[in-house]
CSV table of C-alpha atoms in Angstrom, one decimal:
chain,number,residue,atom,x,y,z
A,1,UNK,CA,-74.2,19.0,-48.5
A,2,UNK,CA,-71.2,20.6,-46.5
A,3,UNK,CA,-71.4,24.2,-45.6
A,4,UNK,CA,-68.2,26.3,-46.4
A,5,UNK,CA,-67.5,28.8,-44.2
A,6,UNK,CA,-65.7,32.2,-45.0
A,7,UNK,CA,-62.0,32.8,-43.8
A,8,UNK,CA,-60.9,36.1,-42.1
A,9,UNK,CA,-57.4,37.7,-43.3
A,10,UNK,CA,-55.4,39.5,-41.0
A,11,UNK,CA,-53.4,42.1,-42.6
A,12,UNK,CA,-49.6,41.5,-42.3
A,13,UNK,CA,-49.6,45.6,-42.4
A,14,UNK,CA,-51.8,47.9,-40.6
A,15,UNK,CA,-52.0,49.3,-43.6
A,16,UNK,CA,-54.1,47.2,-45.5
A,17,UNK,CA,-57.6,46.5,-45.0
A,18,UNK,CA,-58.6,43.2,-43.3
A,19,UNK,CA,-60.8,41.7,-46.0
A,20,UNK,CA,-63.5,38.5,-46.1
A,21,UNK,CA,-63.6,36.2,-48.4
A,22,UNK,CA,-66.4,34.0,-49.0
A,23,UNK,CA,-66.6,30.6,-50.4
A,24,UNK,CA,-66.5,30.2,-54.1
A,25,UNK,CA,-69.6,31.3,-55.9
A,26,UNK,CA,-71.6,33.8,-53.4
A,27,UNK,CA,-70.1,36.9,-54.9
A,28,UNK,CA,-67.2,39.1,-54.3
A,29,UNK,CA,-65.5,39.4,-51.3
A,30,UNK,CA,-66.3,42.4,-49.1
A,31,UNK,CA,-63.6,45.2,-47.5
A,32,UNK,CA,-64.2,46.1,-43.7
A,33,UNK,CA,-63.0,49.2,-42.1
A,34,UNK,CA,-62.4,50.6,-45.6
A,35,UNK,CA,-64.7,52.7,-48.3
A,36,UNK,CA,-62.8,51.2,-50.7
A,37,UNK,CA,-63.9,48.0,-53.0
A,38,UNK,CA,-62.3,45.4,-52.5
A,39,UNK,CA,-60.7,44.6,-56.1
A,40,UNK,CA,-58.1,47.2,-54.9
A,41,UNK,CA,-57.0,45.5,-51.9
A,42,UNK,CA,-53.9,43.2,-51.9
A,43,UNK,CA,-54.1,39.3,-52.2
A,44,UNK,CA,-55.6,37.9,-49.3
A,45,UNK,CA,-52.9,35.4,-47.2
A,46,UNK,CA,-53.5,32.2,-45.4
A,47,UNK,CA,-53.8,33.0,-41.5
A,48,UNK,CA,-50.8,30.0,-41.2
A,49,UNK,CA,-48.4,31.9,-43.3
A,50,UNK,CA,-49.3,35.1,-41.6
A,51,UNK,CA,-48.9,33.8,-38.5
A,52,UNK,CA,-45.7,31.7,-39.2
A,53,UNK,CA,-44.1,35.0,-40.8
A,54,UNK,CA,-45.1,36.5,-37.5
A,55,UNK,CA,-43.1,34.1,-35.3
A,56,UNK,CA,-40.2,34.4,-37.4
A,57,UNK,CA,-39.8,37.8,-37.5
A,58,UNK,CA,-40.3,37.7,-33.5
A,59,UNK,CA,-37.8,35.1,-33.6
A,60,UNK,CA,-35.5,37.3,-35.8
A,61,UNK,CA,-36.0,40.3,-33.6
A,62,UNK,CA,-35.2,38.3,-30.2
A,63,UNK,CA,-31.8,37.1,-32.5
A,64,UNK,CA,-31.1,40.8,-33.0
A,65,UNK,CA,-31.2,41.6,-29.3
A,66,UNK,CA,-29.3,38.7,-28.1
A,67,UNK,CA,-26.4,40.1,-30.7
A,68,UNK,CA,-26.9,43.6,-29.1
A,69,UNK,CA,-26.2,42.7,-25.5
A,70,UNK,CA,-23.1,40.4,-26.5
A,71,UNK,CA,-21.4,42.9,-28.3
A,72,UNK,CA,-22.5,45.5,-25.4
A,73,UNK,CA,-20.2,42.9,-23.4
A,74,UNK,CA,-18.1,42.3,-25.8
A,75,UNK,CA,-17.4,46.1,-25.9
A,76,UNK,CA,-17.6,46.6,-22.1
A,77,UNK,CA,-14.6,43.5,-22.3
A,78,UNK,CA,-12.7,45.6,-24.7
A,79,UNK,CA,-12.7,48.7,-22.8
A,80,UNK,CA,-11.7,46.9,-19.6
A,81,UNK,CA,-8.6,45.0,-21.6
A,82,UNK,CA,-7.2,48.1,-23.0
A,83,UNK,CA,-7.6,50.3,-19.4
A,84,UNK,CA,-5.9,47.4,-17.6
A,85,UNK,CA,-3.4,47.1,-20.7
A,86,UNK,CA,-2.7,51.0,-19.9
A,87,UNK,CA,-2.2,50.7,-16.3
A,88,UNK,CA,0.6,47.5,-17.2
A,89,UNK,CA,2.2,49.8,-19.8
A,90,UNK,CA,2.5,52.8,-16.9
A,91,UNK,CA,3.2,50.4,-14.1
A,92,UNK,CA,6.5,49.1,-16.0
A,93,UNK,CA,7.1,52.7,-17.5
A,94,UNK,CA,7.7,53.8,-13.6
A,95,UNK,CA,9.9,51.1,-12.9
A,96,UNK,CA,13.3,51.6,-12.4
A,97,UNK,CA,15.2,48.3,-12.1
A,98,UNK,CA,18.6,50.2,-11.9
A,99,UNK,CA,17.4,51.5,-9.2
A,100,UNK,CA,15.8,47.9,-7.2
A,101,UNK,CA,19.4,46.4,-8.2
A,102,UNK,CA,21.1,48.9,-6.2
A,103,UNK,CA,18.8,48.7,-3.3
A,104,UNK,CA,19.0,44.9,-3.2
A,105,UNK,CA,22.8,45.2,-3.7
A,106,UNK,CA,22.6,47.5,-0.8
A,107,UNK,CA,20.4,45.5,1.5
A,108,UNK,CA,23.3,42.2,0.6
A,109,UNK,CA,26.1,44.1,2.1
A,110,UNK,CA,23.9,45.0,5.2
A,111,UNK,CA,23.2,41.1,5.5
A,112,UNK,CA,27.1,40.2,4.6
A,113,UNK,CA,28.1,42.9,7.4
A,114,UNK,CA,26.1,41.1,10.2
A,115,UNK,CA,28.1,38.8,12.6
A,116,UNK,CA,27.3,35.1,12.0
A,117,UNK,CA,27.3,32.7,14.5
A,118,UNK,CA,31.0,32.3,15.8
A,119,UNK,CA,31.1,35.3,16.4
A,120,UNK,CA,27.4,36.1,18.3
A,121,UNK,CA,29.2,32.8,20.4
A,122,UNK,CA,32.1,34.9,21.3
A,123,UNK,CA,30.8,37.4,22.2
A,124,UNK,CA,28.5,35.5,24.3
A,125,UNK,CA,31.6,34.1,26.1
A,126,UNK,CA,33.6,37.0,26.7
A,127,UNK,CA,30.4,38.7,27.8
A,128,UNK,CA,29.5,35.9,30.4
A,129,UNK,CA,33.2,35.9,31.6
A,130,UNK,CA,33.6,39.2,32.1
A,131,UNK,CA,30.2,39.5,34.2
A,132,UNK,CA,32.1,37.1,36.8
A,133,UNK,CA,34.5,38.3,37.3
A,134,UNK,CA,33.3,41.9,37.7
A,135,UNK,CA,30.6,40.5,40.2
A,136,UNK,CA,33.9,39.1,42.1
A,137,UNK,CA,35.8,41.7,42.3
A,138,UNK,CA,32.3,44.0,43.6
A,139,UNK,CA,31.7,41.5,46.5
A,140,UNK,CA,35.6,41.0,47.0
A,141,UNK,CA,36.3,44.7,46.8
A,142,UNK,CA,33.0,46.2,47.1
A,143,UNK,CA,32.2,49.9,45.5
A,144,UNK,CA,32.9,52.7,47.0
A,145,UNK,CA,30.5,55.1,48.6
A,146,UNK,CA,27.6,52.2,47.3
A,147,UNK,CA,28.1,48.9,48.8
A,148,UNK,CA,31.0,47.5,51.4
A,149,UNK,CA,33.2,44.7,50.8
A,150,UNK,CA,31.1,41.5,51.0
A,151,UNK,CA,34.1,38.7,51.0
A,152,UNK,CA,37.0,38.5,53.1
């Protein structure tokens, strides 16, 4: 003949006594850690289901946290988005463009005033000439009180 063991309950509230049930036929079952009998406890669960409602409501509670953090990010990204949106908004509030057009207008008829290149040439030229021919007429003439005539 098999021998039928008795199963142990755990509450799924801390509440509720654990009870013992015994196999069919060898009385009623029997309340520990309570003074009460044991007709007044609740229906005894399978340890399976106890422990499979266990897992999910871990598994729920982990969900839960997970959706915390992201909208903690989530909110963090907000904040940063409208701070940065604010700091646009008074960036291009303290703009004056009038103002950069006439500075660039400005700085175009500074460019448009400086000589271009036939003229830097001529000036070149005429510079180079007239060193010559000041030299010449030094040595020819020489300067005075500095430096006697050097050609005859």
């Amino acid at each position: 003949m098999a021998k039928i063991e008795p199963t142990v309950a755990s509450p799924a509230d801390n509440s509720m006594p654990t009870t013992v049930t015994p196999a069919p036929g060898y009385g009623a079952p029997v309340s520990i850690g309570s003074s009460a009998p044991a007709t007044e406890a609740a229906p005894v669960t399978e340890p399976r289901q106890l422990d499979q409602l266990s897992r999910i409501e871990e598994k729920a509670a982990r969900i839960e946290e997970k959706f915390a953090r992201y909208e903690a990010v989530l909110t963090r990204a907000e904040a940063s988005l409208e701070r940065s949106a604010h700091k646009v908004d008074a960036a291009a509030g303290t703009m004056d463009f009038a103002a950069i057009r006439a500075e660039i207008a400005a700085l175009r008829d500074r460019v448009d005033a400086t000589p271009r290149a036939a003229t830097l040439f001529t000036t070149a030229i005429v510079t180079a000439v007239l060193t010559v021919v000041l030299t010449i007429l030094v040595l020819r003439f020489g300067v005075p009180g500095l430096m006697p005539r050097l050609l005859p």
